Coordinates of C-alpha atoms and ligand atoms in Angstrom, one line a residue:
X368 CA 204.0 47.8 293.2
X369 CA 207.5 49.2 293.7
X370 CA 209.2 48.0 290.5
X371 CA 212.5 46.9 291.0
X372 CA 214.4 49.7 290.1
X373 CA 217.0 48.8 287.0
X374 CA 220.0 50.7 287.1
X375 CA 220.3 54.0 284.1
X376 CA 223.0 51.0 282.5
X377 CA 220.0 48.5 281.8
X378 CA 217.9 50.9 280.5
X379 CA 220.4 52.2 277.8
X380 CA 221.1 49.0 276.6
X381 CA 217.0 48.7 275.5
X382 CA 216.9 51.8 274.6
X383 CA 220.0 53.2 273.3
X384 CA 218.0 56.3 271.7
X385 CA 217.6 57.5 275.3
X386 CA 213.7 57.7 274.4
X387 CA 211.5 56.6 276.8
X388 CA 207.7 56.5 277.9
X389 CA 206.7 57.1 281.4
X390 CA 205.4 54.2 283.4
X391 CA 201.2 53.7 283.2
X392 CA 199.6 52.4 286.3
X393 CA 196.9 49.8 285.4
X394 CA 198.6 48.3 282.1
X395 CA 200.5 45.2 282.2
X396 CA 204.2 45.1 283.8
X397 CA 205.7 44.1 280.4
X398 CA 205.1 47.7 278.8
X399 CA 206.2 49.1 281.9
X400 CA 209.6 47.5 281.5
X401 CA 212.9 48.4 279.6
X402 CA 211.4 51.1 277.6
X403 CA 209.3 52.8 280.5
X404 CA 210.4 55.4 283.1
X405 CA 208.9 56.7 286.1
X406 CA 209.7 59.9 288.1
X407 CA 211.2 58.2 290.5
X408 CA 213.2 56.1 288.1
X409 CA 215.2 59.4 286.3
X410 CA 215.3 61.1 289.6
X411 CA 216.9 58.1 291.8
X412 CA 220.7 57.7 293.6
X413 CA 221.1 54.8 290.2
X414 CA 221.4 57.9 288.0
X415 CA 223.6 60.1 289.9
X416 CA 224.3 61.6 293.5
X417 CA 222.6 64.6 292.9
X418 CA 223.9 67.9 293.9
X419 CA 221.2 70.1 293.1
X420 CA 219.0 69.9 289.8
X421 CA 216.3 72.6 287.9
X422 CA 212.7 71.8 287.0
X423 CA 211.2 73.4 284.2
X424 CA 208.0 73.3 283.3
X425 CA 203.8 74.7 283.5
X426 CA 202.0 73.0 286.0
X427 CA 203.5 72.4 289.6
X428 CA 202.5 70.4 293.0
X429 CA 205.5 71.1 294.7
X430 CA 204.7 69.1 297.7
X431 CA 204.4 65.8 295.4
X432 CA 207.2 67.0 293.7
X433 CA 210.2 66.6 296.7
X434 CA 208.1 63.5 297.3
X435 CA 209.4 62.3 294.0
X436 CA 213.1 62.8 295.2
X437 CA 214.9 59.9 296.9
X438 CA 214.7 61.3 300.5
X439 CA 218.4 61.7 300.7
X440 CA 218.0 64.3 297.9
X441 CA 215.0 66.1 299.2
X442 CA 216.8 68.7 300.7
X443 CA 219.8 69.8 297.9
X444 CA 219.2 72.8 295.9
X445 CA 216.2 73.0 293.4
X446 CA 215.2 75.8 291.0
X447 CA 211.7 75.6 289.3
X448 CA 211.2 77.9 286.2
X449 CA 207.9 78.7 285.4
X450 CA 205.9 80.9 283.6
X451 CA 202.9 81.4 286.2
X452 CA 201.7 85.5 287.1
X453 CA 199.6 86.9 289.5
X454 CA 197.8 84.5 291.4
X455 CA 198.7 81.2 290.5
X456 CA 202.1 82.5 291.3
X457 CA 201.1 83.7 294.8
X458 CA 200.0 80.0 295.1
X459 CA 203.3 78.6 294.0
X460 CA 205.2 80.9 296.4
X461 CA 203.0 79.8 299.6
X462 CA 203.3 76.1 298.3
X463 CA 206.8 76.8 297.9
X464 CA 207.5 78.7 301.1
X465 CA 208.1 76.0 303.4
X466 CA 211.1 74.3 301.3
X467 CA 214.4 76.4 301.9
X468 CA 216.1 74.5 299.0
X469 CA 213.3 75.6 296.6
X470 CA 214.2 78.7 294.8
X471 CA 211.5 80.2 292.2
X472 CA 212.3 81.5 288.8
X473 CA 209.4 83.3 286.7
X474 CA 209.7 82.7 282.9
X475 CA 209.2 86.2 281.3
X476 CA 206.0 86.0 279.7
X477 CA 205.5 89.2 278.1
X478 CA 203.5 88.3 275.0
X479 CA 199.4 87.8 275.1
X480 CA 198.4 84.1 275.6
X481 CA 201.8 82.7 275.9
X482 CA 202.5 79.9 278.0
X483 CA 205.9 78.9 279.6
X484 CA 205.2 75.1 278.1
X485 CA 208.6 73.5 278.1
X486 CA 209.5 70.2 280.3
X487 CA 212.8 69.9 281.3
X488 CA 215.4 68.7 284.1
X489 CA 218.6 69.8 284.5
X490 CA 220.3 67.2 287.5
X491 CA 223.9 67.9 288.5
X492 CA 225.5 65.1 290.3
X493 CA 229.1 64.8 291.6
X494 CA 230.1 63.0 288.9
X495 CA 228.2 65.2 286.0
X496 CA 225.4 66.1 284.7
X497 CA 222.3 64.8 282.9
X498 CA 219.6 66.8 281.0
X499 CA 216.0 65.7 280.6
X500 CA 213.5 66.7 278.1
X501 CA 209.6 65.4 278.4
X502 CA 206.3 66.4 278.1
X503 CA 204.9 65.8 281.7
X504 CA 203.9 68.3 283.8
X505 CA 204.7 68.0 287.9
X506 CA 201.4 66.9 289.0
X507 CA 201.3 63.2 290.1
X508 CA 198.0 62.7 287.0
X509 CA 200.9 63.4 284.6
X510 CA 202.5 60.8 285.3
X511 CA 200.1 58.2 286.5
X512 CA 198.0 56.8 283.3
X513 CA 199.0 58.6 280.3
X514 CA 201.3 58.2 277.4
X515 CA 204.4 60.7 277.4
X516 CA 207.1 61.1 276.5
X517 CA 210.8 61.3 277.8
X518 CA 214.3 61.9 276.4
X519 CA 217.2 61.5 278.6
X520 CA 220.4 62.3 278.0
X521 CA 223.9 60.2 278.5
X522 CA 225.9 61.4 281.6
X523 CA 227.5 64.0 280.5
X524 CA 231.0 64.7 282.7
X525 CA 232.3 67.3 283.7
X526 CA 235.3 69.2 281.7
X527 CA 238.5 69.0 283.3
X528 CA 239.3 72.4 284.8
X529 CA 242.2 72.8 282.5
X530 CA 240.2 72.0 279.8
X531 CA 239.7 74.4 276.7
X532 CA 235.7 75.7 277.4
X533 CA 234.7 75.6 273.8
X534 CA 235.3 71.6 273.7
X535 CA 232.4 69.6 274.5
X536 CA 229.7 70.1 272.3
X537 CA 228.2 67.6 269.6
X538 CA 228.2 67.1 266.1
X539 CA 224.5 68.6 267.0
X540 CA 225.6 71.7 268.8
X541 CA 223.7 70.4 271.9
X542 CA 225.1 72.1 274.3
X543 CA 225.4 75.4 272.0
X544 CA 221.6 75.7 271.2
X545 CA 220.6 74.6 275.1
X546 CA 222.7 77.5 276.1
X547 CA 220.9 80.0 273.1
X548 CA 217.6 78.8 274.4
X549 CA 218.5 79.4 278.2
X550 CA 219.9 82.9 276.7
X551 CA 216.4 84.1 276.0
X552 CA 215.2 83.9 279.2
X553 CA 217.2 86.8 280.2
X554 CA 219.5 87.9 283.0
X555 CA 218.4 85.7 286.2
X556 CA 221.0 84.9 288.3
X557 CA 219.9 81.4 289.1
X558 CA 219.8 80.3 285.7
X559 CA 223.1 82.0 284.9
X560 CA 224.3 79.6 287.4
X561 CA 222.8 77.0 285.5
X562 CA 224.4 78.1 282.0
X563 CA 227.9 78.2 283.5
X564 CA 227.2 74.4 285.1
X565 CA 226.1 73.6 281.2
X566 CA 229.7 75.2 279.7
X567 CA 231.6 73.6 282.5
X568 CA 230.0 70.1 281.1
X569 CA 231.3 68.0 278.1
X570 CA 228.1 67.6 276.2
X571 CA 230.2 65.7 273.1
X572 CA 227.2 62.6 273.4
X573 CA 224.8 64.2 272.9
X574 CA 223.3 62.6 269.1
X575 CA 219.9 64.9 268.7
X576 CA 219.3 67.8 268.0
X577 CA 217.5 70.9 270.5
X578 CA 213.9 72.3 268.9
X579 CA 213.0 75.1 271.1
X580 CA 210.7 77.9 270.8
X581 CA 210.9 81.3 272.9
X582 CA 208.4 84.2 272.8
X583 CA 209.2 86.9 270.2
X584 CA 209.2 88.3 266.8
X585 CA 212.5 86.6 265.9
X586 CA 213.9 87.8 262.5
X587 CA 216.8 88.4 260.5
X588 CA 219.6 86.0 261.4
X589 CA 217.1 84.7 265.1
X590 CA 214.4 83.9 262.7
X591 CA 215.7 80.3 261.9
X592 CA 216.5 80.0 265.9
X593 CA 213.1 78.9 266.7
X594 CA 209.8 77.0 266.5
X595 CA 209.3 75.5 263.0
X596 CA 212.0 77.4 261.0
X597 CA 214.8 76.3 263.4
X598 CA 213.6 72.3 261.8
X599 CA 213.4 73.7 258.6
X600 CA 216.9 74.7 258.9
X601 CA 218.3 71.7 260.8
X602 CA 216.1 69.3 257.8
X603 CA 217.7 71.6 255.4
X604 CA 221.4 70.7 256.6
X605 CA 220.5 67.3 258.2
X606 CA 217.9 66.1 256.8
X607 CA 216.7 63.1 254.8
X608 CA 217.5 63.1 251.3
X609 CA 214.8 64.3 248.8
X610 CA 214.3 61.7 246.0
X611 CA 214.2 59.1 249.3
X612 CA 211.7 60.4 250.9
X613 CA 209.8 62.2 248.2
X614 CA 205.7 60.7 248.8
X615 CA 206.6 59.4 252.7
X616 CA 204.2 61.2 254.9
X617 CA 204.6 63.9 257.6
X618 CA 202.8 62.6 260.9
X619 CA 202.0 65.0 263.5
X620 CA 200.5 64.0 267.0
X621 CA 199.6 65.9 270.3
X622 CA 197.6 67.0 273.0
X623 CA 195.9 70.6 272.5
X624 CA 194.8 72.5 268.8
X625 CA 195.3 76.2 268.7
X626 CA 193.4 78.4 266.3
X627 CA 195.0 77.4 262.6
X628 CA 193.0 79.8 260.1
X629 CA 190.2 79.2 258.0
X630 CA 191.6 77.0 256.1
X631 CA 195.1 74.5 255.6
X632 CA 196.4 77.3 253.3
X633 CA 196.9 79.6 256.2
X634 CA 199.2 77.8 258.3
X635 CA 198.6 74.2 258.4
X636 CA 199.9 72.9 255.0
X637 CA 201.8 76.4 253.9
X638 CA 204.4 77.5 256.2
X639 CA 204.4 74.7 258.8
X640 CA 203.9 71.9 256.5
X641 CA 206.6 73.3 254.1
X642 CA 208.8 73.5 257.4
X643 CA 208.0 69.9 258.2
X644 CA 208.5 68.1 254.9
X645 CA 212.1 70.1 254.2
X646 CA 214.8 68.1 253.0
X647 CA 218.1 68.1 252.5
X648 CA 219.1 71.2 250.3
X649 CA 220.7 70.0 247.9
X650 CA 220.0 72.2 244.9
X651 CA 217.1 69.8 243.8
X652 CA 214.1 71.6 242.6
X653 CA 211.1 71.9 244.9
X654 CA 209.2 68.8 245.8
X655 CA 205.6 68.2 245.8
X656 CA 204.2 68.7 249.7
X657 CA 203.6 65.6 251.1
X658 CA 200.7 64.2 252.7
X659 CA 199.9 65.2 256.1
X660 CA 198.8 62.7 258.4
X661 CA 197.7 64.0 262.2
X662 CA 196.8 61.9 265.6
X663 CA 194.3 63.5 267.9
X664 CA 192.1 61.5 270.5
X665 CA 188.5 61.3 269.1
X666 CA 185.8 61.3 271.8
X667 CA 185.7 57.6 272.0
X668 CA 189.5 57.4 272.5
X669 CA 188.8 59.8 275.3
X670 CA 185.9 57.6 276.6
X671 CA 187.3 54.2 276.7
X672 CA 190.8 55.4 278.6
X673 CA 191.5 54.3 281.8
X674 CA 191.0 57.8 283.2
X675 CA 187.8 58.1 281.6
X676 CA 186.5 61.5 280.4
X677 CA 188.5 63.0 282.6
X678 CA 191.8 62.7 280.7
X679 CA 190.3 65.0 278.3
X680 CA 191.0 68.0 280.7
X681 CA 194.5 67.2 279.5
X682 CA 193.1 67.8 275.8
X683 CA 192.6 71.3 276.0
X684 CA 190.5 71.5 272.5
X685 CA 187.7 74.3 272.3
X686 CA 184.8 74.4 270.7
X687 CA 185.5 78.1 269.6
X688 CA 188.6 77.0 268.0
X689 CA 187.6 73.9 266.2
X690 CA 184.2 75.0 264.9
X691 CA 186.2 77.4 262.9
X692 CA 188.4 75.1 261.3
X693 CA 186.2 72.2 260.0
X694 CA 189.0 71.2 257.4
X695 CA 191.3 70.1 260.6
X696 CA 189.1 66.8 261.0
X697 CA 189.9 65.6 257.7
X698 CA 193.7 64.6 258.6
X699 CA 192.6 63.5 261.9
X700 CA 193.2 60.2 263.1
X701 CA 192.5 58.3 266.6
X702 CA 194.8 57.7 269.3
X703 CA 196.2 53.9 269.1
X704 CA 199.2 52.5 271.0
X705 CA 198.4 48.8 270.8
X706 CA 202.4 48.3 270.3
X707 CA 203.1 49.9 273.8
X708 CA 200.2 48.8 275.4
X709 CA 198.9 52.3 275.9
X710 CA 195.8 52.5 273.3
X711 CA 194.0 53.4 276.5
X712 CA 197.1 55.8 278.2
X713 CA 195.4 59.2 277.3
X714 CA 198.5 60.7 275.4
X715 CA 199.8 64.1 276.4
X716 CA 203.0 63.0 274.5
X717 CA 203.2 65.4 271.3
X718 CA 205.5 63.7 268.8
X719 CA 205.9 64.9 264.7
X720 CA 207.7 62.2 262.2
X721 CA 208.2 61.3 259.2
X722 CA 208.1 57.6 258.2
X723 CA 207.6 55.9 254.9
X724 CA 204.3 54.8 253.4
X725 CA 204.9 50.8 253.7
X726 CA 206.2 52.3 258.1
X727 CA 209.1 50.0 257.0
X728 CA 211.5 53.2 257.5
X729 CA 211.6 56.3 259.7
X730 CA 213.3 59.8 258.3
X731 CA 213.3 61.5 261.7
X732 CA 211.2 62.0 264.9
X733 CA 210.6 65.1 267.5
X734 CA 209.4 64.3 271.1
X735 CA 208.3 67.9 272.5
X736 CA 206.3 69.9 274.5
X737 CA 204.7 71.8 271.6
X738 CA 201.3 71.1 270.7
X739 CA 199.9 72.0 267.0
X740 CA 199.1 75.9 267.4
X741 CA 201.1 79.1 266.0
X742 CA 201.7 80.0 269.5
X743 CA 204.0 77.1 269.8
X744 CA 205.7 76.5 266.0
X745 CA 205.6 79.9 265.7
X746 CA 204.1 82.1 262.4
X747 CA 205.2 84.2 260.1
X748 CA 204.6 87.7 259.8
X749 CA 205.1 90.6 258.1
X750 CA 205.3 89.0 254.3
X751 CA 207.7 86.0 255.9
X752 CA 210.1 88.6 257.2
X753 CA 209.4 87.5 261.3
X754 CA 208.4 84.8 262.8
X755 CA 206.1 85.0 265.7
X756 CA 206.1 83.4 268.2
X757 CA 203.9 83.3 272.2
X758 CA 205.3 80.3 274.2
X759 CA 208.4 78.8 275.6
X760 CA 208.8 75.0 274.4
X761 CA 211.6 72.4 274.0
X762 CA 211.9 69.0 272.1
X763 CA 214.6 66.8 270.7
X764 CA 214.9 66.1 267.0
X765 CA 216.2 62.1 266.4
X766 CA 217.8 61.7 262.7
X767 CA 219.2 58.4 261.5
X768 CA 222.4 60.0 260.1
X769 CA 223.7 61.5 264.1
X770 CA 222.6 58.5 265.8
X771 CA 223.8 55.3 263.5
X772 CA 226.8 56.4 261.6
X773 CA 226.4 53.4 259.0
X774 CA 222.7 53.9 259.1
X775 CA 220.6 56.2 256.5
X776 CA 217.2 55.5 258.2
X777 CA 216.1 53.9 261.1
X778 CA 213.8 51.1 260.6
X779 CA 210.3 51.4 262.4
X780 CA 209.2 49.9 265.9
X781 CA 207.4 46.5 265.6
X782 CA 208.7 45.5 261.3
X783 CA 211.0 43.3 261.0
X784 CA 213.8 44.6 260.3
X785 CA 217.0 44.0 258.6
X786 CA 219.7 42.9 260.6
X787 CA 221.4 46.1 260.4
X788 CA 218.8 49.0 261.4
X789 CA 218.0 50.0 264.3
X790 CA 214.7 49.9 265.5
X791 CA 212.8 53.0 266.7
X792 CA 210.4 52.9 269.4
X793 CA 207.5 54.8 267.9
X794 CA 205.0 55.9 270.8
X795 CA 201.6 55.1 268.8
X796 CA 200.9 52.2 266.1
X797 CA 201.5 52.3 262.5
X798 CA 199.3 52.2 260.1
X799 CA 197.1 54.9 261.4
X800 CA 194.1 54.1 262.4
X801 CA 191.0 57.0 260.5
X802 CA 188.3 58.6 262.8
X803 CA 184.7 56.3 261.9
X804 CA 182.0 58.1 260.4
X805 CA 180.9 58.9 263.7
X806 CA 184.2 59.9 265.4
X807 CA 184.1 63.7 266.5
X808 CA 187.4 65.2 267.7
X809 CA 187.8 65.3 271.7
X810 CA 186.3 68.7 272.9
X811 CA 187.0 69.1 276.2
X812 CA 184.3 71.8 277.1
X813 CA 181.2 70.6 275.8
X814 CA 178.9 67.7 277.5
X815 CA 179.5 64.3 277.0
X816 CA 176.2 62.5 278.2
X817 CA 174.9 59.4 276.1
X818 CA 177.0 57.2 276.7
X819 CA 179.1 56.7 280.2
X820 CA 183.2 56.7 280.4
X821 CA 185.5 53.8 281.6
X822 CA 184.7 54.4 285.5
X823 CA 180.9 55.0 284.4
X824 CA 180.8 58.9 284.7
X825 CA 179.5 61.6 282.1
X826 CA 181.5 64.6 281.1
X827 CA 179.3 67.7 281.9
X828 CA 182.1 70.9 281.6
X829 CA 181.0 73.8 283.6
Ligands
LIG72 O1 200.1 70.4 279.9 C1 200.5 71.6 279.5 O2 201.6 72.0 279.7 C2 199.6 72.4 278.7 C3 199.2 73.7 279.1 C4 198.4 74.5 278.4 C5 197.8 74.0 277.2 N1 197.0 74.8 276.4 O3 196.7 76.0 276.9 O4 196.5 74.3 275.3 C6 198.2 72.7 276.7 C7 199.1 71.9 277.5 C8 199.5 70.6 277.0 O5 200.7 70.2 277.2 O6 198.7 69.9 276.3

């Protein structure tokens, strides 16, 4: 059904955190409303007159991608960044070929295993510019019937040419940190282009805050830059206050599990559970860690979606990894989304929170592309000297104090709430629900065979 497109105006009012999910086919229309966003909805003439725009991100069908494009803009200039070598990047050149508008960038991926994971739009219209960061690939199953997420930013106008440059940026250092993180990708003269678009821009609404990660083995004064120090330091500044938040839990939910150690103490619940439950550093004495809760789909979750087993080729979990890390189950709980109607939208949405124990209240909230592995967060090395780091990712931190300046915490999606707090539209329900007894984590490359999927297949990976 062609939705009747809303202009950007009516979505803002729902939704003035900018967060969105993307549209599900096969769900009813109401969850698809205010809060929802399809391709075609960020890329159409209601946000802008695009100019040109840039397309970051892992997985491209460049065909179904100028599809996506009202047909008017089909033809401006488009950049994709990518991180794809050897032949998967033959393949995107050949698919590319044929579009003169479509110029290629390759993501320097010079570190084993790392993945140029980030999801992000830059679109440039005569009247401004708007950033986009999500967590969809550019593949039409991305976006078709799955939970992700999306965070679009105001319409940011351009400076005036007499304009002092270093104006512009927000009580966040937006525009500051999205220039740092297009820094690392090195001299390329197409994305240079991009960065002086970005300083020519007046980025001033911007109200959250940039998590990126870039390959490396960032230390001294870059070590704090990235991955799951750089939210350390912006919790440390920014964050909530201590005594407040003292026994909330840390939530973290995603898509893909990399290879954490033998056991929590490793990685899990030292450095990037220490980095997670920071607070504001205000000379108080350490706190006790607080309980870490984690959302992964379980093999029924995977089952009963609308995609059916399938989805879980989106759920890149191995056997290898997770029969070495046993302990990981024992925070795990399923996929539910009830609230949004999506308890059967596969998420590839990776979101990390942290929200009180009675989910009245909400301390902050990441949407990004990074999934739980060291690759992504980063890890440190060389006795907490470097952190190290394989992949390229980018996410948003939301926290109460930049967004509602009367406001210490947001209140949370679905309580009712006092007049005065804003609510946050969390992408999964609250409580949690636990694994069964006989819930398994999704594993995407072993069989699946007793009982049948949604569309009445088995799962038998090669
Ligand atoms: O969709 C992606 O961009 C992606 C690519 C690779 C992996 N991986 O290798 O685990 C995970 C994801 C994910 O986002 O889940």
């Amino acid at each position: 059904t062609s939705e009747k497109m809303s202009p950007y105006e009516n979505y803002i009012e729902a939704a003035p955190l900018n967060f969105f999910l993307t549209k599900v086919f096969g769900i009813p229309n109401h969850y698809n409303s205010s809060l929802a966003v399809g391709i075609k909805d960020i890329l159409s003439a209601s946000m802008g007159n695009l100019i040109s725009s840039a397309q970051f991100n892992y997985m491209f069908d460049i065909p179904w991608l100028v599809q996506q494009y009202p047909e008017q803009f089909r033809s401006k200039p488009l950049l994709i960044i990518h991180g794809s070598q050897r032949a998967d990047k033959t393949t995107l050149h050949e698919n590319a070929h044929r579009y003169p508008n479509i110029t290629l960038c390759q993501a320097k991926l010079d570190i084993m295993y790392g993945t140029h994971h980030s999801k992000m739009m830059f679109l440039l219209y005569d009247n401004g510019m708007r950033v986009v960061i999500h967590t969809a690939n550019i593949i039409h199953n991305d976006w078709y019937q799955k939970t992700q997420g999306v965070w679009i930013s105001p319409l940011f106008p351009k400076l005036a040419s007499d304009q002092d440059l270093s104006q512009g940026d927000s009580v966040t250092q937006f525009r500051k940190d999205l220039l740092e993180y297009l820094g690392a990708y090195g001299t390329n003269k197409h994305l240079q282009e991009w960065q002086e678009t970005i300083r020519q821009h007046d980025m001033s609404s911007a109200k959250v805050f940039i998590i990126g990660s870039v390959p490396g083995r960032h230390t001294g004064a870059s070590k704090m830059k990235w991955g799951h120090l750089k939210l350390r330091k912006v919790l440390q500044e920014h964050g909530p206050d201590g005594s407040t938040v003292k026994d909330w839990p840390v939530i973290g939910q995603f898509s893909s599990v990399g290879s954490l150690g033998s056991g929590p103490e490793n990685w899990l619940s030292s450095e990037w559970l220490e980095s997670l439950s920071t607070v504001q550093a205000n000379g108080i004495v350490k706190l006790s860690k607080p309980k870490l809760n984690l959302i992964f789909p379980c093999v029924e979750n995977v089952r009963r979606s609308l995609e059916g087993y399938p989805a879980g080729a989106s759920l890149p979990y191995s056997i290898k990894n997770a029969r070495k890390q046993q302990y990981f189950n024992t925070f795990l709980h399923q996929w539910r989304a009830f609230s949004r109607g999506r308890s059967r939208a596969s998420p590839h949405i990776k979101t990390y929170t942290r929200i009180s124990p009675d989910a009245q209240y909400l301390a902050w909230f990441i949407v990004t592309s990074a999934n739980l592995s060291k690759a992504a967060w980063g890890a440190y090395e060389k006795n907490n000297s470097q952190l190290f780091i394989r992949s390229y990712e980018i996410g948003v931190l939301f926290v109460p104090s930049k967004v509602e300046e009367n406001l210490k915490l947001f209140n949370v999606q679905g309580v009712d709430s006092s007049k005065d707090s804003m609510l946050f539209p969390l992408p999964w329900d609250v409580p949690l629900t636990s694994y069964t007894q006989t819930d398994r984590p999704w594993l995407w490359d072993i069989a699946y065979t007793d009982k049948p999927d949604s569309q009445g297949n088995m799962w038998c990976p090669s």
